[in-house]
Coordinates of C-alpha atoms (C1' of nucleotides) in Angstrom, one line a residue:
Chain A
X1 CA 115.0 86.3 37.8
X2 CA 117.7 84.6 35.9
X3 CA 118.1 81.2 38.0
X4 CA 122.1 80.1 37.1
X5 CA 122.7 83.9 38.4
X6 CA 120.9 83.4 41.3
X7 CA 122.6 80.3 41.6
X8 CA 126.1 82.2 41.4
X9 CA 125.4 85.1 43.8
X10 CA 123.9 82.8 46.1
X11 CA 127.3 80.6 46.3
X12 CA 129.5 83.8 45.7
X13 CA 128.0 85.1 49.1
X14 CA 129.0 82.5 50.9
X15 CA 132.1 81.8 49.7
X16 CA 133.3 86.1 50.3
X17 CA 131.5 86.0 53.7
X18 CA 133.9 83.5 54.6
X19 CA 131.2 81.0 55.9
X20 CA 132.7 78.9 52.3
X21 CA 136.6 79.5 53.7
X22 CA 139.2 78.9 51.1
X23 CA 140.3 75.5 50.7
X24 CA 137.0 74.4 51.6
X25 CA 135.4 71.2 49.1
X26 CA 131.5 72.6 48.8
X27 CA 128.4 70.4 47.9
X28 CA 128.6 68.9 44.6
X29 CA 126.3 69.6 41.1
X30 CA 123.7 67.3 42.3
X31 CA 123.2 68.6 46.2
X32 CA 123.2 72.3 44.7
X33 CA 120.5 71.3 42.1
X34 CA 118.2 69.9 45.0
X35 CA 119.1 72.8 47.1
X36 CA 118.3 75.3 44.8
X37 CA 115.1 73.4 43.0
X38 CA 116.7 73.2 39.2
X39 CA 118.8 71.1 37.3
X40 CA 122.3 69.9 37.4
X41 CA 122.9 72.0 34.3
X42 CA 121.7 75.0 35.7
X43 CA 124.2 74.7 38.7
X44 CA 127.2 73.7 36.1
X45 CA 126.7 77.0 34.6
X46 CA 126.7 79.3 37.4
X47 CA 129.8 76.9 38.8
X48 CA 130.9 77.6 35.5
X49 CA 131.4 81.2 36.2
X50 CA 132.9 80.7 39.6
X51 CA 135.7 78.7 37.8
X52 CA 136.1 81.7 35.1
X53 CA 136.8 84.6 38.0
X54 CA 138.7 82.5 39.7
X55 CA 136.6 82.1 42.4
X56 CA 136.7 78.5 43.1
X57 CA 138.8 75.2 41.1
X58 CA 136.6 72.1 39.9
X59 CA 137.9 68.8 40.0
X60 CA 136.4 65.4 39.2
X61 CA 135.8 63.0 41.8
X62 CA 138.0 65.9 44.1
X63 CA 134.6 68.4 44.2
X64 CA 134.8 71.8 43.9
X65 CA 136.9 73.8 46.4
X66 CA 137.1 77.2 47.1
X67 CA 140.3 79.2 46.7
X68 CA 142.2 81.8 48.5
X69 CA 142.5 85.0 46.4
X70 CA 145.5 86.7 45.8
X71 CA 143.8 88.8 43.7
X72 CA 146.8 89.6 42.0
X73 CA 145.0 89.7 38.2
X74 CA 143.7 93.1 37.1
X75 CA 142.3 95.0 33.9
X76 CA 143.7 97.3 32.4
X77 CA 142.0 99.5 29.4
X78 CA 145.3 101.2 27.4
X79 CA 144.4 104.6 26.9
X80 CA 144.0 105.6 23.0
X81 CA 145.6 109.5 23.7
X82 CA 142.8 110.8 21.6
X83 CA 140.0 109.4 23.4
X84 CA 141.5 110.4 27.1
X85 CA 141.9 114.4 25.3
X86 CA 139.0 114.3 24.4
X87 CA 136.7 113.0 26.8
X88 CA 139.1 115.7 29.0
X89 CA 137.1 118.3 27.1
X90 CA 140.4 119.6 25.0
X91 CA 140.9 120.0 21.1
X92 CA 142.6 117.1 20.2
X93 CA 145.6 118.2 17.6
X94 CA 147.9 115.5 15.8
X95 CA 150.9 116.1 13.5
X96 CA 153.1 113.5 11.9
X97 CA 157.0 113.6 13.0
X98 CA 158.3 111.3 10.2
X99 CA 157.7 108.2 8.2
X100 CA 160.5 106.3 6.8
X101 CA 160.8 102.6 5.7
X102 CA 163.9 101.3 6.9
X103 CA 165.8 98.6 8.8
X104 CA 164.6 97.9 11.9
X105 CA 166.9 97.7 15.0
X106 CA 167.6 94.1 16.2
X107 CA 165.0 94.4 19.1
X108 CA 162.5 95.4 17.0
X109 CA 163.5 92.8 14.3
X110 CA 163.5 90.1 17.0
X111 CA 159.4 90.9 18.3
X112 CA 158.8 90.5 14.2
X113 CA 161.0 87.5 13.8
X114 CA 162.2 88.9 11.1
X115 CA 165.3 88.3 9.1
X116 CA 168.5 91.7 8.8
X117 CA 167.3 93.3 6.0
X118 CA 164.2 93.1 6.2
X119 CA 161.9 96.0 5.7
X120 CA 159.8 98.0 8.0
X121 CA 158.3 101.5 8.2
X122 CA 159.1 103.8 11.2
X123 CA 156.4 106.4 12.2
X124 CA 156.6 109.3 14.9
X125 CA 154.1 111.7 15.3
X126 CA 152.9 113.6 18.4
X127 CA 149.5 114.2 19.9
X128 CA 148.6 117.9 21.3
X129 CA 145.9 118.5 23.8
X130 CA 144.8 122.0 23.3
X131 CA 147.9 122.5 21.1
X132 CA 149.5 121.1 24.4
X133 CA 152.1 118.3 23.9
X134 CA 150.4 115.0 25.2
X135 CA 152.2 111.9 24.0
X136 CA 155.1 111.0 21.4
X137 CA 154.1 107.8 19.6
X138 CA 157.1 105.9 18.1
X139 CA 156.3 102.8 16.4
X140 CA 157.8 100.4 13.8
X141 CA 155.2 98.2 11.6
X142 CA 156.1 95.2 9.7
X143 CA 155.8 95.7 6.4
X144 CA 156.2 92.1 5.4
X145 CA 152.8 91.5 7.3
X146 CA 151.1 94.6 6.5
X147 CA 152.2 95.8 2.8
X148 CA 149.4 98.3 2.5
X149 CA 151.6 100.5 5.1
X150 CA 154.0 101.8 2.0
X151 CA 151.2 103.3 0.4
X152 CA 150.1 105.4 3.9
X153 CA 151.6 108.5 4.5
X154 CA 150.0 109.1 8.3
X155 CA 149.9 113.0 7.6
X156 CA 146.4 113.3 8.7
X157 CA 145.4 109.5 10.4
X158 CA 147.2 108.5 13.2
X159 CA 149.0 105.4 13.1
X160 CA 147.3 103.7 15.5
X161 CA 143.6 104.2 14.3
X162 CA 144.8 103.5 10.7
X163 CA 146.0 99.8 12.2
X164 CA 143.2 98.9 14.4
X165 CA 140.9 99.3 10.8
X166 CA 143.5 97.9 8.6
X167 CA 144.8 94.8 10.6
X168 CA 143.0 93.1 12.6
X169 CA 145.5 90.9 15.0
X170 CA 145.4 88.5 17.3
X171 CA 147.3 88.9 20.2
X172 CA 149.0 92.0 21.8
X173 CA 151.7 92.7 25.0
X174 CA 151.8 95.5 26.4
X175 CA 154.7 97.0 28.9
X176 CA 154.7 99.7 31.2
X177 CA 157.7 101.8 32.9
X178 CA 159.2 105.0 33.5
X179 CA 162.3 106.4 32.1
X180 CA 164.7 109.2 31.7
X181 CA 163.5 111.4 28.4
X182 CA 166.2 111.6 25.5
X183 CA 166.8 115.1 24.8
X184 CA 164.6 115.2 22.2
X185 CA 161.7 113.9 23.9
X186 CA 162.1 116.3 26.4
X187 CA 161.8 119.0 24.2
X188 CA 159.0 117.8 21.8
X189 CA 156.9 116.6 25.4
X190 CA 158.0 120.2 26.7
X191 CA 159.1 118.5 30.1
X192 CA 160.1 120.0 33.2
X193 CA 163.8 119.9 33.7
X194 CA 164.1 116.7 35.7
X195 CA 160.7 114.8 34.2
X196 CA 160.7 111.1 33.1
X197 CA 158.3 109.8 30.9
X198 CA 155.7 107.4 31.5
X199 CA 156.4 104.8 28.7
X200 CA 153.7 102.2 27.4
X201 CA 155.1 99.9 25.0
X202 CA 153.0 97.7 22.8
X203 CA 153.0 95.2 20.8
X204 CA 150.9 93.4 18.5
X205 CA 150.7 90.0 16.6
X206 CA 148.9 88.2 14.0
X207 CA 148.7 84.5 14.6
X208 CA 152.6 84.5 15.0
X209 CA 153.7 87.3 12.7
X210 CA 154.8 90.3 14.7
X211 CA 152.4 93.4 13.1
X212 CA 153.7 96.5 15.4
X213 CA 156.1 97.6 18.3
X214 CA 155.3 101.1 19.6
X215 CA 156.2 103.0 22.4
X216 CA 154.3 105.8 23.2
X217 CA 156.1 108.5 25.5
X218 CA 153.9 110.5 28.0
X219 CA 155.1 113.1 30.8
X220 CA 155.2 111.3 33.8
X221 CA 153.7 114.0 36.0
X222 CA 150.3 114.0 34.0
X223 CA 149.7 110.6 33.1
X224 CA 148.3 107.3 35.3
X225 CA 147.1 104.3 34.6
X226 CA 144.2 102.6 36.5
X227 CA 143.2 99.2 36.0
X228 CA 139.5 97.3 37.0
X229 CA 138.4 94.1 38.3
X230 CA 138.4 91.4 36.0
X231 CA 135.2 91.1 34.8
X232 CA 134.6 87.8 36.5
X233 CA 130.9 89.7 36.1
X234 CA 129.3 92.3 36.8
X235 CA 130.1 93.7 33.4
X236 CA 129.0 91.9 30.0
X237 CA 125.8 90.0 32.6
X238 CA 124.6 87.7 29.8
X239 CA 128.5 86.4 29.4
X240 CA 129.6 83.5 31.1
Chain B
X1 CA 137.4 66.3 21.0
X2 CA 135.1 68.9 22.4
X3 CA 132.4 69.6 20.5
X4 CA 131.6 73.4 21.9
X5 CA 135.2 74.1 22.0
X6 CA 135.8 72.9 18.4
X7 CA 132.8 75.1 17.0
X8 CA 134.1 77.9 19.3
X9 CA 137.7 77.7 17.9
X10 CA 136.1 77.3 14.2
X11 CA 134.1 80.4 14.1
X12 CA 137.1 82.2 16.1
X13 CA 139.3 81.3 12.6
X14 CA 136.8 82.5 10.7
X15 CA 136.6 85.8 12.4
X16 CA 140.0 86.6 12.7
X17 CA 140.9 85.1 9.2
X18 CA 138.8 88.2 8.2
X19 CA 136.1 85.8 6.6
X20 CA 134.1 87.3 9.2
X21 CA 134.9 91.1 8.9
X22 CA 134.2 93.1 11.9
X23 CA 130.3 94.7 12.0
X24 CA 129.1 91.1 10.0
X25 CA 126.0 89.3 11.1
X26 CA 127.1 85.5 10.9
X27 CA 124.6 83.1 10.8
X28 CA 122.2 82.1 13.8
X29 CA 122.4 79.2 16.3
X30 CA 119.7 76.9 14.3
X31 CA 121.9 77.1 11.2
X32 CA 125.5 76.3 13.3
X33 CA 123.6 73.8 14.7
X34 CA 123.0 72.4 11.3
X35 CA 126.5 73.0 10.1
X36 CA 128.6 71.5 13.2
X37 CA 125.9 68.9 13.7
X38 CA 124.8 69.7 17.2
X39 CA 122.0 71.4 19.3
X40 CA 121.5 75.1 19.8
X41 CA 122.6 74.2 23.4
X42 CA 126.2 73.1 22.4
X43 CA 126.3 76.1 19.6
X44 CA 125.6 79.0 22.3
X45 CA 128.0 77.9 25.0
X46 CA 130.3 78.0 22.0
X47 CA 128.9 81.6 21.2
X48 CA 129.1 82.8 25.0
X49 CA 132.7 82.3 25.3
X50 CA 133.7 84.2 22.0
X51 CA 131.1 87.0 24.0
X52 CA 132.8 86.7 27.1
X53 CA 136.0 87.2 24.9
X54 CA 135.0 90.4 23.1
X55 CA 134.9 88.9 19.7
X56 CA 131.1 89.1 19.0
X57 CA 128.1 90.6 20.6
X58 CA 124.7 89.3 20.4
X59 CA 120.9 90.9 20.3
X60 CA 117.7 89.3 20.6
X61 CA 116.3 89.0 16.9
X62 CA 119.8 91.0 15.7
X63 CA 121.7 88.2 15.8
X64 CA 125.3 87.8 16.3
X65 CA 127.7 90.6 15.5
X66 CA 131.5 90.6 15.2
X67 CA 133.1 93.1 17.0
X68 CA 136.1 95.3 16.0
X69 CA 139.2 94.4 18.0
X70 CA 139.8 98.0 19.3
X71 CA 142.3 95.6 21.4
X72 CA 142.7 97.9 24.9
X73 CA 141.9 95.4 27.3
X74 CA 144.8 93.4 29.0
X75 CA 145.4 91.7 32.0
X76 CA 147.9 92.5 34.5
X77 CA 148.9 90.5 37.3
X78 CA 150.2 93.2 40.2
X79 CA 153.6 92.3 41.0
X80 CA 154.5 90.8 44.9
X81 CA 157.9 92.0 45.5
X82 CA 158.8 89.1 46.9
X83 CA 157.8 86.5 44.7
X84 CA 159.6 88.9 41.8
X85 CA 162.8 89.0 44.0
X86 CA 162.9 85.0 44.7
X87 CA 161.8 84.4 41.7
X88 CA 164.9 86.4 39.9
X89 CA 167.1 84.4 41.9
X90 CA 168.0 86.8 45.1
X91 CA 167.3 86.5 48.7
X92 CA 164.2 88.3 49.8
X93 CA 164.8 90.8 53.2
X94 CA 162.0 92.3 55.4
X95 CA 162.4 95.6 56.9
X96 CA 159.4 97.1 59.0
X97 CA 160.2 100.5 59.3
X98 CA 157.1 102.3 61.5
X99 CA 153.6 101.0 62.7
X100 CA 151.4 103.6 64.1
X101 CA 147.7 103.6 65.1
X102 CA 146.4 107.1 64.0
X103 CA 144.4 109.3 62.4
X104 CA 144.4 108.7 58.6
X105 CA 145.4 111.8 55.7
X106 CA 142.0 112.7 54.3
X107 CA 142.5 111.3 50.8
X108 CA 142.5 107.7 52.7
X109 CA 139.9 108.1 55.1
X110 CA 137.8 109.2 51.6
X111 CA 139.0 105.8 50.2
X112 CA 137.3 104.0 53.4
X113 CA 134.7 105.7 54.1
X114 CA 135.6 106.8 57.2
X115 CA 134.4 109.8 59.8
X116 CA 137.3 112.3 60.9
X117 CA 138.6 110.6 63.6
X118 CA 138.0 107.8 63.2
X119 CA 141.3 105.3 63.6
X120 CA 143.1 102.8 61.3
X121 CA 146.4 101.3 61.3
X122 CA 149.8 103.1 59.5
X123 CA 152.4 100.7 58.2
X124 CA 155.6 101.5 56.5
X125 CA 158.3 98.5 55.8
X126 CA 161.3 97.9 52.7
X127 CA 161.5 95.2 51.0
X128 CA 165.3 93.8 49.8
X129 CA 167.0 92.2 46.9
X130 CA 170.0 90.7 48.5
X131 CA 170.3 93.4 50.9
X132 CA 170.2 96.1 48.4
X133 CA 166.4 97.9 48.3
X134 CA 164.1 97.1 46.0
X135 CA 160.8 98.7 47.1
X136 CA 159.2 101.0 50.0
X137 CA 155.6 99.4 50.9
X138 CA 153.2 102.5 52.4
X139 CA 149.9 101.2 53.6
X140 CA 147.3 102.5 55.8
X141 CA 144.6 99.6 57.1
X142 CA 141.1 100.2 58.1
X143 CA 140.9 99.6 61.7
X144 CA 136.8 99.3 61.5
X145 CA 137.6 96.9 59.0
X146 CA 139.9 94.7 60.1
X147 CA 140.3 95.1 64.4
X148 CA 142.9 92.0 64.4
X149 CA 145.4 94.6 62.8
X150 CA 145.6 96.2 66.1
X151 CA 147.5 93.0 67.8
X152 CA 149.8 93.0 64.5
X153 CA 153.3 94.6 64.8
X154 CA 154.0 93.6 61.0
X155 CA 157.9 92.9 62.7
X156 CA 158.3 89.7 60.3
X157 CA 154.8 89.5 58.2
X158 CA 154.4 92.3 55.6
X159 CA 151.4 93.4 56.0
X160 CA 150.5 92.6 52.6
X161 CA 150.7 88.6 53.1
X162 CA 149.2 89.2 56.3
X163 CA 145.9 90.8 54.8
X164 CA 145.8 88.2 52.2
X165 CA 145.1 85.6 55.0
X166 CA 143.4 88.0 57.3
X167 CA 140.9 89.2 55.4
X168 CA 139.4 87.9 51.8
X169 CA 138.3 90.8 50.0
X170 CA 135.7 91.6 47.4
X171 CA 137.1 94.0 44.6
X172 CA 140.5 95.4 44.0
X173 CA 141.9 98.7 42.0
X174 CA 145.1 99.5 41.1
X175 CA 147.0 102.5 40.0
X176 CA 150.2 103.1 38.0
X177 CA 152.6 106.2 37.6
X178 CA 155.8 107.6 38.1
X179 CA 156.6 110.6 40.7
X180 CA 159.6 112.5 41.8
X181 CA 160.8 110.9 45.4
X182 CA 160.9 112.5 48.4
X183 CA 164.0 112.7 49.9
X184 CA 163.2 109.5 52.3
X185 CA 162.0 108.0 49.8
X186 CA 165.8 108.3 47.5
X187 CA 167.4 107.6 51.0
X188 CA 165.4 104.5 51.4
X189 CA 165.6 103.1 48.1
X190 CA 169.4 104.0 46.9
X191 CA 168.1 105.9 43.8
X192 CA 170.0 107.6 41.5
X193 CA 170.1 111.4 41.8
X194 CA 167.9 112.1 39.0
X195 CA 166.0 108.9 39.4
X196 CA 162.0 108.7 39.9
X197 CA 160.2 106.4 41.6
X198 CA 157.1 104.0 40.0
X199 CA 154.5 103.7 42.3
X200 CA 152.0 101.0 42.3
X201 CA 148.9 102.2 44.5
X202 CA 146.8 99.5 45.7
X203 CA 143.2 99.8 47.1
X204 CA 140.9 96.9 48.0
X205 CA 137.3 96.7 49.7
X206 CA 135.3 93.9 51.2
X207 CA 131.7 94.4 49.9
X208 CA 131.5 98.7 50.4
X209 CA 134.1 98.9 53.2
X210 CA 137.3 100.1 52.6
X211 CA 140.1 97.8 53.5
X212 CA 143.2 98.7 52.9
X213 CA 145.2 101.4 50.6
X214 CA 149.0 100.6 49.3
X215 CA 151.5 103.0 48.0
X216 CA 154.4 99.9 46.7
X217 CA 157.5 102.8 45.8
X218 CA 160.2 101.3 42.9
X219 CA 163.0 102.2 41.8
X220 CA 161.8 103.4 38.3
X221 CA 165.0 102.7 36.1
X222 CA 164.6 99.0 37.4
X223 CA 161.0 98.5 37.4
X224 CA 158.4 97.3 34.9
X225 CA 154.9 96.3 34.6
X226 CA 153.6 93.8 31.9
X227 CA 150.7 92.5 30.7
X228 CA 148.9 90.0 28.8
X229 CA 145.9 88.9 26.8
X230 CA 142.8 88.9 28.2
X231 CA 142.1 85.4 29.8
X232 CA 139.4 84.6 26.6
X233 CA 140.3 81.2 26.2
X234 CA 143.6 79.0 26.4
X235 CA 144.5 79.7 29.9
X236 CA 141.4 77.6 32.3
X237 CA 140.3 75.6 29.3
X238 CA 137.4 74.3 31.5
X239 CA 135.8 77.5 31.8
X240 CA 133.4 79.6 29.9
Chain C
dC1 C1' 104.9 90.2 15.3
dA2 C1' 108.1 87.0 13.8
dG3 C1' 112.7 85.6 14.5
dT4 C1' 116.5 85.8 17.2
dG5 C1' 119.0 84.8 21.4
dG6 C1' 118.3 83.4 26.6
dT7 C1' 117.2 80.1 29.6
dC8 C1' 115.8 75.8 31.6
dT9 C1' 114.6 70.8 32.0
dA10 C1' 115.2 65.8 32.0
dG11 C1' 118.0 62.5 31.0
dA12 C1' 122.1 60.3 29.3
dC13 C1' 126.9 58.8 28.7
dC14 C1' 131.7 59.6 29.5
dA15 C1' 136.3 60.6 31.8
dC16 C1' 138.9 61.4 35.3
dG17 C1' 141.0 60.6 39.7
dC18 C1' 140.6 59.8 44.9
dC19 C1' 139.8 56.2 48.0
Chain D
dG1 C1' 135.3 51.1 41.7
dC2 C1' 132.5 54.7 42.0
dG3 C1' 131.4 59.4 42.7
dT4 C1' 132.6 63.6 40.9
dG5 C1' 132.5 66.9 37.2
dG6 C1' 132.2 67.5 31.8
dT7 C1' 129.6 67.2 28.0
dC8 C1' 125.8 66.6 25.0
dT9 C1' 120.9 66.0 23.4
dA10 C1' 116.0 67.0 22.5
dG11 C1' 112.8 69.8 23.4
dA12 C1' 110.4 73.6 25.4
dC13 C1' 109.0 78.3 26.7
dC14 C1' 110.2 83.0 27.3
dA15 C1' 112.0 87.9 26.3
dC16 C1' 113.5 91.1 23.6
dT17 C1' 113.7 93.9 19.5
dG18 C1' 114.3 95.1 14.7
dG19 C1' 111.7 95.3 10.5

DNA sequence: CAGTGGTCTAGACCACGCC
DNA sequence: GCGTGGTCTAGACCACTGG
């Protein structure tokens, strides 16, 4: 019996069965303490964790009040093509399109704040499940930020795994839409005549230094995303 | 100066300045204590918010760990048409299209919970950008759940701010793909002839009963999703 | 079984912001 | 001003687990 989660579920059930209503001020640190037979500490944490899914909003001298949830925030786990092939039960294949170090375009050149001229290496490869085209993974990395990437020539390691070793990074956006397939994508995807593609685009930074825009192209009719709670908790219970 | 937030932000430099290589034991509570001059108490709220972040796991005489950034987690916030559509600057128009009490397709009662028969509440309305269409809201309601959506005819609330009010709710999933329209759909909507739509499916429960499911139809060549970084730290600076 | 993290207490001082 | 949350200390005991 871990008391600050006691603590929390305790107040969470009251504040989802609506008898806390949103907007509502609850009892402070030191009525919850006395209520609950510990320490003002032990309350601060599980209030602690409140604030962190967004449960409730603290305020000194104002009290802690409950909030309405839009609910609007989700999680979303970007699927690494591999892992989703495989744990699907099919062979995995990959096979490097190209590798060239070149100028990027002026988007691409913008997300690394980099300067015309400047050089970058262009990658595209495609991922086969059951020899089965899966995704087309086109990506630009800085090579300002990550020199090592001249001396890789991503026959046999994706691009993507070879990174996530390599570089670690700080920060990363990620964007997701659906568009109409160049011709070529339709044919290296093998799309039905009037598919789209399922686009994720992502990018990734190191401190400020832009390491990696890539856009990875998947038939639209065989690909979803789904996203979870925030972890708020349930997940990772020791966390807070 | 915060002292748990300095050491937090210290160790965090020394992790992703590689000092601290991913799979490396650092040093245990007792010796940061030391170092930052503190107690253990003010070093392991420091070390449960790099947890709670991802950057380092922790075991019982193991120690502390630093994890790998495989990097797939990001948050999304879900998109409410009409805050997008004010926000960008164009006037927001309500549609209801059809309210119905009946008996729900299969895959939804599955999603509730629910015995054949058993009745819930159909809702279809459009959402406008300065008159022209910007997205086709689909829900089906739990009746069980939620008996006040019986007296609603949804003629100038959508249902979805309605719910929010009506009824808190306790966990939330979301889905994202593309699909080919249906011709009502590319009547409703305007879409181009080729044009797909991006659906946003929507499903939220209160405790184990299903409350409502959401099919939010957009116009795919004008429709994006985007994420960011996992809260971690920087947004809510209170919490941990 | 020893050492690590996990939890909790009792008490203190501070800082902010409604009233 | 004064009550609220925010932070920190000093010390204690426990629980898990890797060597």
């Amino acid at each position: 019996m871990i008391k600050h989660r006691a603590i929390r579920d305790a107040l969470l059930g009251r504040i989802v069965s609506g008898e806390w209503a949103p907007g509502r001020v609850i009892p402070g640190e030191v009525d919850l303490a006395r209520e609950f037979g510990c320490t003002r500490a032990t309350v601060a944490r599980a209030l602690r964790e409140l604030v962190a899914a967004g449960l409730v909003e603290r305020r000194r001298r104002g009290g802690t009040r409950v909030l309405g949830r839009s609910g609007r925030d989700a999680v979303v786990t970007i699927p690494i093509v591999r892992e989703e092939i495989e744990a699907a039960g099919h062979a995995y294949g990959y096979e490097r399109l190209t590798v060239r170090e070149a100028d990027p375009p002026e988007p691409i050149r913008q997300a690394f704040g980099l300067r015309p001229g400047a050089a970058a290496v262009h990658v595209a490869c495609l991922h086969r499940a059951d020899g089965r085209p899966a995704q087309v993974e086109d990506r630009w990395i800085n090579a300002a930020a990550v020199p090592a990437v001249r001396t890789q020539d991503f026959r046999t390691v994706s691009p993507n795994e070879w990174l996530v070793r390599a570089v670690p990074y700080t920060r990363a956006r990620h964007e997701f839409r659906a568009e109409r397939p160049t011709d070529r994508l339709r044919g290296l995807l093998d799309l039905a005549p009037d598919e789209w593609v399922f686009v994720v685009e992502r990018r990734t930074w190191r401190e400020d230094a832009g390491i990696t825009v890539a856009h990875l192209y998947n038939p639209a009719d065989r690909f979803r995303i789904t996203t979870r709670d925030p972890v708020a908790f349930g997940v990772d219970p020791g966390a807070g």
